[in-house]
XYZ file of C-alpha atoms in Angstrom:
123
model
C -53.681 -23.017 -57.514
C -52.194 -20.208 -55.445
C -52.379 -16.682 -56.834
C -49.070 -14.797 -56.861
C -47.857 -11.350 -57.814
C -45.268 -10.477 -60.461
C -43.693 -7.532 -58.668
C -44.234 -3.804 -58.392
C -45.915 -2.259 -61.399
C -46.336 1.279 -60.050
C -44.401 3.310 -57.471
C -45.506 6.663 -56.025
C -44.161 8.958 -53.328
C -46.641 10.959 -51.289
C -45.557 14.601 -51.013
C -46.791 17.823 -49.436
C -45.777 20.029 -52.396
C -46.661 18.252 -55.630
C -45.274 20.941 -57.936
C -41.921 21.190 -56.133
C -41.528 17.394 -56.087
C -42.377 17.117 -59.801
C -39.946 19.943 -60.615
C -37.186 18.152 -58.640
C -37.756 14.955 -60.615
C -37.702 16.795 -63.932
C -34.841 19.210 -63.267
C -32.450 17.004 -61.295
C -33.295 13.489 -62.462
C -34.327 14.185 -66.048
C -37.653 12.378 -65.714
C -40.335 13.215 -68.271
C -44.018 13.465 -67.502
C -46.301 10.795 -68.902
C -48.967 11.896 -71.355
C -51.697 11.463 -68.723
C -51.681 11.965 -64.952
C -54.583 12.208 -62.496
C -55.235 15.644 -60.980
C -53.658 14.649 -57.636
C -50.394 13.294 -59.075
C -47.645 13.680 -61.639
C -46.807 10.394 -63.358
C -43.483 10.053 -65.144
C -42.761 8.000 -68.250
C -40.353 5.566 -66.587
C -39.707 2.015 -67.740
C -40.408 -0.728 -66.870
C -42.279 0.580 -63.825
C -44.181 3.872 -63.842
C -43.149 6.289 -61.092
C -45.139 9.210 -59.687
C -45.290 11.843 -57.015
C -48.728 12.384 -55.569
C -50.570 14.473 -53.013
C -50.864 13.060 -49.514
C -53.590 10.499 -48.890
C -56.063 11.307 -46.099
C -54.495 10.609 -42.709
C -50.881 10.855 -43.921
C -48.799 13.506 -42.165
C -45.164 13.586 -43.256
C -44.407 15.940 -40.368
C -44.759 12.892 -38.092
C -41.546 11.362 -39.425
C -37.930 12.471 -39.626
C -37.472 10.795 -43.029
C -40.421 9.885 -45.233
C -40.282 6.316 -46.516
C -37.788 5.184 -43.882
C -37.231 1.483 -44.418
C -38.216 1.478 -48.098
C -35.449 1.485 -50.690
C -36.091 2.905 -54.159
C -33.401 2.265 -56.773
C -33.333 4.113 -60.086
C -31.212 2.957 -63.002
C -29.045 5.513 -64.789
C -26.655 5.269 -67.714
C -23.877 6.932 -65.681
C -24.018 6.964 -61.872
C -20.768 8.933 -61.595
C -22.013 11.727 -63.858
C -25.404 11.863 -62.103
C -23.596 12.019 -58.754
C -21.532 14.964 -59.993
C -24.607 16.754 -61.399
C -26.573 16.367 -58.170
C -23.599 17.470 -56.083
C -23.127 20.565 -58.263
C -26.842 21.368 -57.854
C -26.507 21.230 -54.068
C -28.489 18.007 -53.654
C -27.525 16.237 -50.416
C -25.633 12.988 -51.086
C -26.467 10.478 -48.331
C -24.098 7.618 -49.202
C -20.909 7.952 -51.241
C -20.642 6.334 -54.635
C -19.530 2.721 -54.287
C -19.422 -0.478 -56.304
C -22.408 -2.803 -56.057
C -23.578 -5.941 -57.879
C -25.648 -3.540 -60.025
C -22.815 -1.161 -60.921
C -21.746 2.020 -59.180
C -24.400 3.266 -56.754
C -25.079 6.109 -54.334
C -28.030 7.485 -52.370
C -29.238 11.067 -52.276
C -32.018 13.108 -50.740
C -34.959 13.367 -53.108
C -38.175 15.361 -52.883
C -39.265 16.130 -49.311
C -36.448 14.079 -47.772
C -37.084 10.712 -49.402
C -33.906 8.652 -49.844
C -33.378 7.671 -53.486
C -30.600 5.428 -54.807
C -29.140 5.590 -58.319
C -27.089 2.807 -59.906
C -25.595 1.851 -63.225
C -23.089 2.840 -65.840
Protein backbone atom coordinates (compact mmCIF):
# COMPACT_ATOMS: atom_id res chain seq x y z
CA UNK A 1 0.00 0.00 0.00
CA UNK A 2 1.23 3.48 -0.87
CA UNK A 3 1.43 6.05 1.91
CA UNK A 4 -0.26 9.38 1.13
CA UNK A 5 -0.73 12.71 2.85
CA UNK A 6 -4.02 14.35 3.81
CA UNK A 7 -3.00 17.94 3.15
CA UNK A 8 -1.37 20.78 5.03
CA UNK A 9 -1.86 20.64 8.78
CA UNK A 10 0.37 23.57 9.75
CA UNK A 11 1.43 26.73 7.91
CA UNK A 12 4.13 29.16 9.07
CA UNK A 13 5.74 32.25 7.58
CA UNK A 14 9.37 32.93 8.38
CA UNK A 15 9.89 36.57 9.39
CA UNK A 16 12.73 38.85 10.47
CA UNK A 17 10.66 40.70 13.11
CA UNK A 18 8.52 38.19 14.99
CA UNK A 19 6.79 40.76 17.21
CA UNK A 20 5.86 43.07 14.32
CA UNK A 21 4.53 40.15 12.25
CA UNK A 22 2.47 38.82 15.18
CA UNK A 23 1.10 42.32 15.87
CA UNK A 24 0.09 42.66 12.19
CA UNK A 25 -1.80 39.37 12.33
CA UNK A 26 -3.58 40.34 15.54
CA UNK A 27 -4.34 43.98 14.76
CA UNK A 28 -5.22 43.78 11.07
CA UNK A 29 -6.47 40.22 10.63
CA UNK A 30 -8.04 39.62 14.03
CA UNK A 31 -6.11 36.40 14.64
CA UNK A 32 -5.82 35.22 18.24
CA UNK A 33 -2.76 33.58 19.71
CA UNK A 34 -2.96 29.91 20.59
CA UNK A 35 -2.54 28.97 24.23
CA UNK A 36 0.96 27.60 23.57
CA UNK A 37 3.68 28.68 21.14
CA UNK A 38 7.37 27.76 21.01
CA UNK A 39 9.84 30.51 21.94
CA UNK A 40 10.79 31.12 18.28
CA UNK A 41 7.23 31.50 16.96
CA UNK A 42 3.74 32.84 17.54
CA UNK A 43 1.06 30.27 16.74
CA UNK A 44 -2.49 31.46 16.12
CA UNK A 45 -5.69 29.61 16.95
CA UNK A 46 -6.87 29.18 13.36
CA UNK A 47 -9.12 26.39 12.12
CA UNK A 48 -8.84 23.90 10.55
CA UNK A 49 -5.13 24.51 9.99
CA UNK A 50 -2.92 26.21 12.57
CA UNK A 51 -1.03 29.23 11.26
CA UNK A 52 2.11 30.83 12.71
CA UNK A 53 4.80 33.39 12.17
CA UNK A 54 8.25 32.25 13.18
CA UNK A 55 11.84 33.43 13.33
CA UNK A 56 14.02 32.72 10.32
CA UNK A 57 15.53 29.25 10.05
CA UNK A 58 19.33 29.08 9.74
CA UNK A 59 20.40 29.93 6.20
CA UNK A 60 17.23 31.86 5.31
CA UNK A 61 17.80 35.47 4.27
CA UNK A 62 14.65 37.29 3.21
CA UNK A 63 16.80 40.15 1.91
CA UNK A 64 17.71 37.84 -0.99
CA UNK A 65 14.21 38.06 -2.44
CA UNK A 66 11.97 40.88 -3.63
CA UNK A 67 8.85 39.14 -2.27
CA UNK A 68 9.05 36.43 0.37
CA UNK A 69 7.05 33.33 -0.52
CA UNK A 70 6.86 34.19 -4.21
CA UNK A 71 5.05 31.34 -5.91
CA UNK A 72 3.19 30.16 -2.80
CA UNK A 73 -0.44 31.20 -2.39
CA UNK A 74 -1.98 31.43 1.08
CA UNK A 75 -5.75 31.88 1.24
CA UNK A 76 -7.53 32.87 4.44
CA UNK A 77 -11.28 32.54 4.85
CA UNK A 78 -13.21 35.50 6.23
CA UNK A 79 -16.89 36.07 6.95
CA UNK A 80 -16.87 39.29 4.88
CA UNK A 81 -14.16 39.90 2.27
CA UNK A 82 -15.58 43.32 1.35
CA UNK A 83 -15.48 44.56 4.95
CA UNK A 84 -11.98 43.17 5.52
CA UNK A 85 -10.85 44.85 2.29
CA UNK A 86 -12.22 48.17 3.53
CA UNK A 87 -10.61 47.76 6.97
CA UNK A 88 -7.20 46.95 5.52
CA UNK A 89 -7.44 49.82 3.04
CA UNK A 90 -8.35 52.25 5.83
CA UNK A 91 -5.36 50.99 7.85
CA UNK A 92 -3.03 51.72 4.93
CA UNK A 93 -2.35 48.06 4.10
CA UNK A 94 -1.29 47.68 0.46
CA UNK A 95 -3.95 45.89 -1.61
CA UNK A 96 -2.23 43.85 -4.34
CA UNK A 97 -5.24 42.60 -6.33
CA UNK A 98 -8.67 44.23 -6.37
CA UNK A 99 -11.64 42.45 -4.89
CA UNK A 100 -13.19 40.12 -7.46
CA UNK A 101 -15.57 37.18 -7.63
CA UNK A 102 -14.08 33.70 -7.39
CA UNK A 103 -15.45 30.17 -7.01
CA UNK A 104 -14.84 30.67 -3.27
CA UNK A 105 -16.66 34.00 -2.95
CA UNK A 106 -15.26 37.50 -3.19
CA UNK A 107 -11.47 37.53 -2.94
CA UNK A 108 -8.53 39.94 -2.92
CA UNK A 109 -4.82 39.84 -2.13
CA UNK A 110 -2.91 42.17 0.16
CA UNK A 111 0.59 42.63 1.49
CA UNK A 112 1.01 40.86 4.81
CA UNK A 113 3.89 40.83 7.27
CA UNK A 114 7.29 41.50 5.68
CA UNK A 115 5.87 41.58 2.15
CA UNK A 116 4.20 38.17 2.00
CA UNK A 117 1.18 38.10 -0.32
CA UNK A 118 -1.95 36.93 1.51
CA UNK A 119 -5.36 36.34 -0.07
CA UNK A 120 -8.70 36.64 1.74
CA UNK A 121 -11.96 35.16 0.46
CA UNK A 122 -15.51 34.60 1.57
CA UNK A 123 -18.69 36.30 2.61
